[in-house]
Short mmCIF file of C-alpha atoms (C1' of nucleotides) in Angstrom, two decimals:
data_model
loop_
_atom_site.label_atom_id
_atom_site.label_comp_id
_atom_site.label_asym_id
_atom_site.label_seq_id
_atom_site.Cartn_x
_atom_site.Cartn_y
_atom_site.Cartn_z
CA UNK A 1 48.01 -14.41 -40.89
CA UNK A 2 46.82 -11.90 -38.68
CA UNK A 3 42.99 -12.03 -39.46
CA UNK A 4 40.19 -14.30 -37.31
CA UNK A 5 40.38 -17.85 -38.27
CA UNK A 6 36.73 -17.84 -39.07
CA UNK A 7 36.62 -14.86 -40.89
CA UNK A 8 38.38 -13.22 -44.04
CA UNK A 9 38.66 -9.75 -42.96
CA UNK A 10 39.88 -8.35 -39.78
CA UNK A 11 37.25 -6.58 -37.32
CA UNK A 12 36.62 -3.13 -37.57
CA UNK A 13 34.79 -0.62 -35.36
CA UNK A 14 32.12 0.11 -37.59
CA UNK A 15 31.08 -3.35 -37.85
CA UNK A 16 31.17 -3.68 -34.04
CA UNK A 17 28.55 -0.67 -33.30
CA UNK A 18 26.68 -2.09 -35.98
CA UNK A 19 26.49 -5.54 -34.81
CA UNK A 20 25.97 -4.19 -31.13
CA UNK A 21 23.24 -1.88 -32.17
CA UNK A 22 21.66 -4.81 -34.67
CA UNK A 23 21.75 -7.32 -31.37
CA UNK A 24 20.61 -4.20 -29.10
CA UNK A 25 16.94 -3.14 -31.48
CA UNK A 26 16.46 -6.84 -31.53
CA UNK A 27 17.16 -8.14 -27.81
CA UNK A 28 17.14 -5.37 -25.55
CA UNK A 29 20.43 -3.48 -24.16
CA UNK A 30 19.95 -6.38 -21.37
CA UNK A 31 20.43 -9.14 -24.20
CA UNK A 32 23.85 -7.47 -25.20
CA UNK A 33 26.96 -9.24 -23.99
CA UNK A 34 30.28 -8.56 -25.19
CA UNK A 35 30.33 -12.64 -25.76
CA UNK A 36 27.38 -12.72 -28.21
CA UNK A 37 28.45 -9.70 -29.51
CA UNK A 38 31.71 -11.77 -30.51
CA UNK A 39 29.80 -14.84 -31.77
CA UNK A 40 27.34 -12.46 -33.81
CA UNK A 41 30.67 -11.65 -35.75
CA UNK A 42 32.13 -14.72 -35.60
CA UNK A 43 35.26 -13.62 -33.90
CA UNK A 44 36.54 -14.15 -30.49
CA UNK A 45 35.24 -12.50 -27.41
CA UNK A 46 38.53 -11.26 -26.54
CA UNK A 47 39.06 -9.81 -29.98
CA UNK A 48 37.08 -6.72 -29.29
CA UNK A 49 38.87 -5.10 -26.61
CA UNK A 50 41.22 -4.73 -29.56
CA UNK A 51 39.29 -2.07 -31.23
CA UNK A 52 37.14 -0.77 -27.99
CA UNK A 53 37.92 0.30 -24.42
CA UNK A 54 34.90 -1.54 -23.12
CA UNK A 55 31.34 -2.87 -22.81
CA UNK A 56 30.28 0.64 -21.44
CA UNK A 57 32.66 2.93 -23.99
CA UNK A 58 30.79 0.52 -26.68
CA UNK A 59 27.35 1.48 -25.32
CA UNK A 60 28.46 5.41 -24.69
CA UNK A 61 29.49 5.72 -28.73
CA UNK A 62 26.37 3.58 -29.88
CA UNK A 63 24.67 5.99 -27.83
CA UNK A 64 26.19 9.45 -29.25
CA UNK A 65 25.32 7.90 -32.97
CA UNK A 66 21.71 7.25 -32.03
CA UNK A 67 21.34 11.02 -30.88
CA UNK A 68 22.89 12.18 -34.03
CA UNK A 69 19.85 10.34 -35.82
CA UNK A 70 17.41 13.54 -33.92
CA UNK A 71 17.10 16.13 -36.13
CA UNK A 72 15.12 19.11 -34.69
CA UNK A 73 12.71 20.65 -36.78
CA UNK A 74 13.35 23.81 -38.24
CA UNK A 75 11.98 26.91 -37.77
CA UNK A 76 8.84 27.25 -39.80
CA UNK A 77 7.33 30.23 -38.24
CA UNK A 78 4.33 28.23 -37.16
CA UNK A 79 2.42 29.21 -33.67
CA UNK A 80 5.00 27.87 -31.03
CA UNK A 81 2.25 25.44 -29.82
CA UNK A 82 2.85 23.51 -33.15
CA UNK A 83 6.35 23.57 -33.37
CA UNK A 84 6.52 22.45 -29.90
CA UNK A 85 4.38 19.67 -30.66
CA UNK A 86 6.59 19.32 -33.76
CA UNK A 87 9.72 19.21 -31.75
CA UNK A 88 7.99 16.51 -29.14
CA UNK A 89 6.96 14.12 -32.08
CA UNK A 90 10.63 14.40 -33.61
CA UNK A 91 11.95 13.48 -30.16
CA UNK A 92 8.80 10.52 -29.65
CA UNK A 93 9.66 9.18 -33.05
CA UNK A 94 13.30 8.37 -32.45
CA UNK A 95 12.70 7.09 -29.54
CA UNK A 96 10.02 4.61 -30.52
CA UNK A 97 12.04 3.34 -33.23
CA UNK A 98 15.19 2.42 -30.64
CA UNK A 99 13.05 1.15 -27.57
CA UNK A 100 15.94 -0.34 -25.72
CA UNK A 101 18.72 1.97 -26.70
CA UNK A 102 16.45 5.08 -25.32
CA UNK A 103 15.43 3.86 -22.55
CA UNK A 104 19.22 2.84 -21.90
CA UNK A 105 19.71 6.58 -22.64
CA UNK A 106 17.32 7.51 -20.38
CA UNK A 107 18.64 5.64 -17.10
CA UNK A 108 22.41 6.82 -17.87
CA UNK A 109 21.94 10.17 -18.96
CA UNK A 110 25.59 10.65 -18.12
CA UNK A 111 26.56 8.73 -21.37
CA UNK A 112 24.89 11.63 -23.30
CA UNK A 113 26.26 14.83 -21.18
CA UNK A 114 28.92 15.58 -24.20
CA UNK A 115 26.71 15.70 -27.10
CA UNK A 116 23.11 16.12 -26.80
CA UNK A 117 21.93 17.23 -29.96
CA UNK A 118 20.32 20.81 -31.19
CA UNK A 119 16.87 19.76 -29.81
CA UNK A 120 18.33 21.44 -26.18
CA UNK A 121 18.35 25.06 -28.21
CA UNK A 122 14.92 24.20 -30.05
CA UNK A 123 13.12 24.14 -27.35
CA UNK A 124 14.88 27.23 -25.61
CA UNK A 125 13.80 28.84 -28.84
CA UNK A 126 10.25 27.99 -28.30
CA UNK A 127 9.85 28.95 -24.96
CA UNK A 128 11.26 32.10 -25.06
CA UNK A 129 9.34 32.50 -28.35
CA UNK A 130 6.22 30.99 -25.92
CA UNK A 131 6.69 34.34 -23.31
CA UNK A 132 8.57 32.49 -20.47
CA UNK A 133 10.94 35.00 -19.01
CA UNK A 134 14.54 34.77 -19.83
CA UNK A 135 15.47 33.16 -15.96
CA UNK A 136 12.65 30.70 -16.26
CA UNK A 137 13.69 28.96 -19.89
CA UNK A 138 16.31 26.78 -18.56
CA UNK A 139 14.51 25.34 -15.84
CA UNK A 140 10.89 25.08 -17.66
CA UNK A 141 12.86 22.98 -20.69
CA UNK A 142 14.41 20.72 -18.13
CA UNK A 143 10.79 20.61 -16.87
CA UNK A 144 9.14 19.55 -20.32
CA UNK A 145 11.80 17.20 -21.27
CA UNK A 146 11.13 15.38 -18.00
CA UNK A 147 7.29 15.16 -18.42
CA UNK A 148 8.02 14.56 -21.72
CA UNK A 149 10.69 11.43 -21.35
CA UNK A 150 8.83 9.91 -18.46
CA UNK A 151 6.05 10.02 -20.58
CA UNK A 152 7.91 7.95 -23.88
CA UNK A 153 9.12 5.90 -21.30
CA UNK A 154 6.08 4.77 -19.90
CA UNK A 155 4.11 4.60 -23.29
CA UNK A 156 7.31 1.96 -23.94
CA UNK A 157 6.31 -0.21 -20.61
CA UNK A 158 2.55 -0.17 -21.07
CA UNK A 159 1.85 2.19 -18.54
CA UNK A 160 -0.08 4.47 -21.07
CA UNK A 161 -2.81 3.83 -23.53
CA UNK A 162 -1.04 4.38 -27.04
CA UNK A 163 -3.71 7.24 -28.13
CA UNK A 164 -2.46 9.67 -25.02
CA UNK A 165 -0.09 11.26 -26.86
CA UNK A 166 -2.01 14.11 -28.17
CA UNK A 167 -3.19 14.76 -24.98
CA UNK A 168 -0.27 14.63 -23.23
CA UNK A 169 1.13 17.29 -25.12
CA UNK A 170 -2.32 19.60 -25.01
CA UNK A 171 -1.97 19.46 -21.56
CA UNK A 172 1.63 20.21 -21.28
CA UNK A 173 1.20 23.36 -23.94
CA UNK A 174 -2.34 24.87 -21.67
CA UNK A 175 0.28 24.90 -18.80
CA UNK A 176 2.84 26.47 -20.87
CA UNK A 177 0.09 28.99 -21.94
CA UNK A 178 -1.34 29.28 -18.40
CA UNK A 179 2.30 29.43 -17.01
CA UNK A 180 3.10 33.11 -19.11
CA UNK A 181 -0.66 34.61 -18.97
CA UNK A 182 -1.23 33.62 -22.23
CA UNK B 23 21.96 -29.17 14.47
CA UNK B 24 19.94 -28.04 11.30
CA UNK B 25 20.77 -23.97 11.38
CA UNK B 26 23.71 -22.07 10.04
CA UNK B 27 27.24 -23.20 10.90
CA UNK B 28 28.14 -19.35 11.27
CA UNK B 29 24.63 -18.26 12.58
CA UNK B 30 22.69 -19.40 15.85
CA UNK B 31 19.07 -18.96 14.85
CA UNK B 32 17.58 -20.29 11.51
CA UNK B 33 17.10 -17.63 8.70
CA UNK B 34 13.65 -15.93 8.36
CA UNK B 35 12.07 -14.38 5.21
CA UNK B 36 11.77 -11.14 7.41
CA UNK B 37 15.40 -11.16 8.22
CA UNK B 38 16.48 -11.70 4.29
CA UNK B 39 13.77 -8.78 3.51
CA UNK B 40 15.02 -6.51 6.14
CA UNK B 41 18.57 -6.86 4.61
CA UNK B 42 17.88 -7.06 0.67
CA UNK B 43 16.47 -3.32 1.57
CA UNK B 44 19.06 -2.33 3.67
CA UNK B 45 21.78 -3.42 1.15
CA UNK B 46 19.71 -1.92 -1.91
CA UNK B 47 19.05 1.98 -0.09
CA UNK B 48 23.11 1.38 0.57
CA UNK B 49 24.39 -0.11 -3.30
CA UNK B 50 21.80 0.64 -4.89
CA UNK B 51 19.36 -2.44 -6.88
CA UNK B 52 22.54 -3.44 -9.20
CA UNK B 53 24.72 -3.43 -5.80
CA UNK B 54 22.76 -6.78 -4.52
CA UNK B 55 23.27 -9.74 -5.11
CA UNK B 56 22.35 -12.99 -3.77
CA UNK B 57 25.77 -14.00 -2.94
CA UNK B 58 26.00 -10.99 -1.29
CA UNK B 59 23.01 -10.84 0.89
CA UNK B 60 24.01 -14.25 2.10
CA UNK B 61 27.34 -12.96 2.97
CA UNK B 62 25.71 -10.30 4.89
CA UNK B 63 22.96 -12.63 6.58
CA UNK B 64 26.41 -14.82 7.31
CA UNK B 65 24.83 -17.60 5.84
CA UNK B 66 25.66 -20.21 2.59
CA UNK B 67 24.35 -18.40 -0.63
CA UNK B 68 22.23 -21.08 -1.54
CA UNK B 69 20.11 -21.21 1.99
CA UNK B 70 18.19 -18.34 0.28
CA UNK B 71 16.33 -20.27 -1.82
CA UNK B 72 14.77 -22.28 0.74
CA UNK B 73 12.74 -19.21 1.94
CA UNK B 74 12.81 -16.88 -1.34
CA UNK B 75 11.99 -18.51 -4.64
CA UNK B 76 14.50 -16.54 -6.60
CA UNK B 77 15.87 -13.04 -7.31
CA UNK B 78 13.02 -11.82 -9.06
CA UNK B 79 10.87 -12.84 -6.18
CA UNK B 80 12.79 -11.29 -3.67
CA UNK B 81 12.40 -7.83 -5.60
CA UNK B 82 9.20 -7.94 -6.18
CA UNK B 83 8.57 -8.73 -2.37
CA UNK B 84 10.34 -6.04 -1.42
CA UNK B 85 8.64 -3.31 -4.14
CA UNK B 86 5.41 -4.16 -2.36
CA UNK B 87 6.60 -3.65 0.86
CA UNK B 88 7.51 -0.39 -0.40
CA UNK B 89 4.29 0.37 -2.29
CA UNK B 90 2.75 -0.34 1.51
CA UNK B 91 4.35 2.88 2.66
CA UNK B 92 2.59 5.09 0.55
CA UNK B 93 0.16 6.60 2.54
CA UNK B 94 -2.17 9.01 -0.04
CA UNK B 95 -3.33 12.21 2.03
CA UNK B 96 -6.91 11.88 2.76
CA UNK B 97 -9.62 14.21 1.49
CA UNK B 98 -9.46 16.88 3.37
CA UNK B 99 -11.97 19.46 1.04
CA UNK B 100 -9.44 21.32 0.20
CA UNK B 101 -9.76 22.55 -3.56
CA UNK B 102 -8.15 19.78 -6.16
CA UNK B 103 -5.39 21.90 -7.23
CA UNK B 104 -4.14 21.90 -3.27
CA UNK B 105 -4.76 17.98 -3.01
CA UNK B 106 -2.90 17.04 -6.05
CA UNK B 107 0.10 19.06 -5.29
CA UNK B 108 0.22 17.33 -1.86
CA UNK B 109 -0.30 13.68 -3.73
CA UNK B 110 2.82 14.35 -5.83
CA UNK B 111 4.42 15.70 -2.82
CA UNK B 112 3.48 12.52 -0.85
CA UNK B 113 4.52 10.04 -4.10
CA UNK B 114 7.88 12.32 -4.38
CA UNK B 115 8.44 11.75 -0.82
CA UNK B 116 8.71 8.45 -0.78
CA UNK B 117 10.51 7.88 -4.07
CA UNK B 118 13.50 9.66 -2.87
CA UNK B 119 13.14 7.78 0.55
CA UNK B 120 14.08 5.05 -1.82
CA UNK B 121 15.62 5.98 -4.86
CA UNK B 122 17.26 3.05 -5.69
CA UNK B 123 14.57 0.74 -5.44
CA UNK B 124 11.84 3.62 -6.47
CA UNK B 125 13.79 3.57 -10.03
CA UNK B 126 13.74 -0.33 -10.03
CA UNK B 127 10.03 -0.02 -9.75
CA UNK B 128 9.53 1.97 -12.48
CA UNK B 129 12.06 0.68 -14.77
CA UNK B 130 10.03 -2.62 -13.79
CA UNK B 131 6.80 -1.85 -13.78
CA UNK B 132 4.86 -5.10 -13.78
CA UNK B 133 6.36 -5.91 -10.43
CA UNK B 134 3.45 -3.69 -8.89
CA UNK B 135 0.93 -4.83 -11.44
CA UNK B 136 -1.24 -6.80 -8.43
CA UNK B 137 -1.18 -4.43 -5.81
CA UNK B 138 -0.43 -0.38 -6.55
CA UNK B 139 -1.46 1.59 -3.15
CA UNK B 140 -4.19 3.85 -3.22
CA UNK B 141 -2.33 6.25 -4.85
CA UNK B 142 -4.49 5.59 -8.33
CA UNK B 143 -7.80 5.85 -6.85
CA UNK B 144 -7.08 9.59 -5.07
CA UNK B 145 -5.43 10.30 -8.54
CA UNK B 146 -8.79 9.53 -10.32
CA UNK B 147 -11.18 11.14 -7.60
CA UNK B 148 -9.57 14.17 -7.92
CA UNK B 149 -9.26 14.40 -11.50
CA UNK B 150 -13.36 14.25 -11.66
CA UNK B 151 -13.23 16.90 -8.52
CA UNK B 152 -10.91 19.08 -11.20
CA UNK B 153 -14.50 18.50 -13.85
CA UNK B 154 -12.38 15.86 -16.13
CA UNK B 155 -15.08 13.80 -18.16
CA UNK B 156 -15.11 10.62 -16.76
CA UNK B 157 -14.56 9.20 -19.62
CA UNK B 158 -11.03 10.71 -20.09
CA UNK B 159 -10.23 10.27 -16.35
CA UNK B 160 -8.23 7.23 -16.88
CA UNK B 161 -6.54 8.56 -19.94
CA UNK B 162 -5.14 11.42 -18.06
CA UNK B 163 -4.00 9.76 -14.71
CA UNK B 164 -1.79 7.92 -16.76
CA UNK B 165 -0.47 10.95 -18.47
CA UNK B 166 -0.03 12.85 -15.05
CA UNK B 167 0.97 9.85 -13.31
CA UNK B 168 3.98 9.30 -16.31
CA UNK B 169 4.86 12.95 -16.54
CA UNK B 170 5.86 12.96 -12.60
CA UNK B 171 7.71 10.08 -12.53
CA UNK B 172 9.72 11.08 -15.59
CA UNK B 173 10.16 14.33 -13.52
CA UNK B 174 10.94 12.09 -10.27
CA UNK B 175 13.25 10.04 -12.24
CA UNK B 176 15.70 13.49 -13.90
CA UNK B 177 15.56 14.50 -10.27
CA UNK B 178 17.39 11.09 -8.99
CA UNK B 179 19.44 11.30 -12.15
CA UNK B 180 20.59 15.29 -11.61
CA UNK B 181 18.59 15.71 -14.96
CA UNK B 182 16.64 18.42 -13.96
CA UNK B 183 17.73 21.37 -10.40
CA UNK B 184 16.33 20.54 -7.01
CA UNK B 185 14.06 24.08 -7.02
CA UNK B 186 12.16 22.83 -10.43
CA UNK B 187 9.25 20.73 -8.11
CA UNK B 188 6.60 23.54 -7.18
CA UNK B 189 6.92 24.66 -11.39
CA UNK B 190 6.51 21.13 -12.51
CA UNK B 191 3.29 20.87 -10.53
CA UNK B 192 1.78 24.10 -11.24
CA UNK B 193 2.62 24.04 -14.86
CA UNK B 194 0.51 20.78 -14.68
CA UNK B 195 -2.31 22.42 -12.63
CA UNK B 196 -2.76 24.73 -14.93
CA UNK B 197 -2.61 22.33 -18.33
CA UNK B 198 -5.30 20.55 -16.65
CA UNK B 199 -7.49 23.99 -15.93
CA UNK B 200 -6.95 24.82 -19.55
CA UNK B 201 -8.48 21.41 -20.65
CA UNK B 202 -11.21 21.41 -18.29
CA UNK B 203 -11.63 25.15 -19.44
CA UNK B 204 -11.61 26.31 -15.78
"C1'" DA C 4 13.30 -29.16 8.15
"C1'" DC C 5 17.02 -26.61 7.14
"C1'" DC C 6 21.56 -26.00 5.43
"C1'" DT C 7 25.61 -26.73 2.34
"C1'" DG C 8 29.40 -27.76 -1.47
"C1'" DA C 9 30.09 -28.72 -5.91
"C1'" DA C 10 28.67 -27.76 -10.28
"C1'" DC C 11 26.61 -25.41 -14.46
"C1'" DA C 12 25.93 -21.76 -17.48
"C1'" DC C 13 26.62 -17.35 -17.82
"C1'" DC C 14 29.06 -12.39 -17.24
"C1'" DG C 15 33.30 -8.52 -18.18
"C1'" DT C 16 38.02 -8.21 -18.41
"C1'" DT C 17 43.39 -9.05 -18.03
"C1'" DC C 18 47.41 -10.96 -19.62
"C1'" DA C 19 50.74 -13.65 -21.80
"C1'" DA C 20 51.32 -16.03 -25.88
"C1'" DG C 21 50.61 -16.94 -30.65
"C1'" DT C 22 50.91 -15.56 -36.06
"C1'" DA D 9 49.29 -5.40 -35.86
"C1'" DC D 10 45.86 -8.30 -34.81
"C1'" DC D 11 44.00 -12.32 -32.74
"C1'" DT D 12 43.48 -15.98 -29.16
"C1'" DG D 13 43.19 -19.35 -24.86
"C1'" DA D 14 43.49 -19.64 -20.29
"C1'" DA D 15 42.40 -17.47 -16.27
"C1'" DC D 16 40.19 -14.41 -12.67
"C1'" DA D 17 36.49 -12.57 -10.25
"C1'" DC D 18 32.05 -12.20 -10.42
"C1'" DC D 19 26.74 -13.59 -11.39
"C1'" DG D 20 21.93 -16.74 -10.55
"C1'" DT D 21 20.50 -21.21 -9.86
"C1'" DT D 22 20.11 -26.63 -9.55
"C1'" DC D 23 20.86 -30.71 -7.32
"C1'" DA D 24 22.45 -34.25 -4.49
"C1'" DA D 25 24.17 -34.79 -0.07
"C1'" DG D 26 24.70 -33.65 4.67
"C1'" DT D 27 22.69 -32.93 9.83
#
DNA sequence: ACCTGAACACCGTTCAAGT
DNA sequence: ACCTGAACACCGTTCAAGT
């Protein structure tokens, strides 16, 4: 027959991301080889390319499914200062649950540039809803998102005391105030 | 004769330094390797590692020879707003001096764990110049300091247009005015 | 003291061959 | 159609041997 000699069923893609992503939340991106990735399913290495271009197409579609798992918070009619703190815990939360996988995110932002979620056109909604002229709200979200990512980022190395959060975000809405005169 | 077959004088850590960093602001961090600094220092891979203890080593090394070269601006009694927007201009300077190696560092933060510049300590004196409670002064360096570098970072990464620097700073400025209430 | 070649344990990936 | 073994071009690093 066709099938692996070790296994009963032959490989399928789903079972690939999900052993990839499985072996990614528990060793780091960096602990991912398409060789353990084989062993994990019992299979050989070489089997794989069967059912994916490569190692980085593998990471890019693992990617796009762990950005489908952001949903944006809806529009409650809350103060835009909560929803924007809303919006920054959604984003915090998903993050902190794939360390490795976001941060991967993070350094290749590339793998992302298709599909990048609705939180883009949340927080374009807030800030107009915030006062920043119409010219400005591109520029200011790319602003935030930065502050915002580095800031995940470094809570994930260490390089922040777990409790900033809060503050971090205070801070970054009293500019947004101070930024549109209130 | 004891040196290189290839080479006439005996290898020096300076000389492997000098080309690790020329080879990384060329290929970028993932573009050396220690095969290929040898090939570069025309020289058998493994003479390396009787001057450098390993890879790691080497990077690290280099990161703090890189840390050297920021120079903090001195105090020059301007008011704190003007002195922190010329500390992130120095720190900005010299991360896209180095880009490569600049995102190594922070991707790799315990690599500058001993030794950090005097970057931190300007940070912190002007935070208390800005009427921060000393007790939150730490607290919020880290928060400023991780907010920049995840700005830094979508800069190197086209994440975020070249003209967004002098917003990113003043929207800062005036988050911390609002939390110091003026 | 300094350098080197062979070797080991890893990578991602191609390609021809198996069922 | 699906799987596989051998092979290629890379890694970092160890170790015994050369001068």
């Amino acid at each position: 027959m066709a099938v692996s000699a070790r296994r009963g069923a032959p490989l399928t893609r789903e079972e690939i991301y999900a052993a990839a992503w499985r072996l990614i939340d528990a060793d780091g991106v960096e602990g991912l080889s398409m060789r353990k990735l084989a062993a994990e399913l019992d299979v050989n290495p070489m089997s794989l390319y069967h059912h994916v271009e490569n190692k980085t197409a593998l990471m890019q579609e693992i990617c796009l499914r762990v950005g489908t798992q952001l949903a944006p918070p809806p529009d409650d009619g809350l103060p835009w200062q909560d929803q924007i703190r809303a919006l920054g815990d959604a984003y915090r939360e998903l993050a902190r649950r794939h360390p490795s996988l976001w941060r991967y995110v993070f350094n290749n932002p590339e793998v992302m540039s298709t599909r990048r979620g609705g939180m883009w056109d949340v927080l374009h909604r807030l800030l107009r809803l915030a006062g920043v002229p119409e010219e400005d709200v591109p520029r200011l979200a790319e602003i935030l998102s930065s502050f915002v990512s580095g800031f995940i980022f470094s809570e994930s190395t260490g390089g922040v005391r777990p409790d900033a959060w809060d503050d971090a975000v205070t801070l970054l809405i009293g500019g947004l105030e101070a930024y549109t005169g209130r």
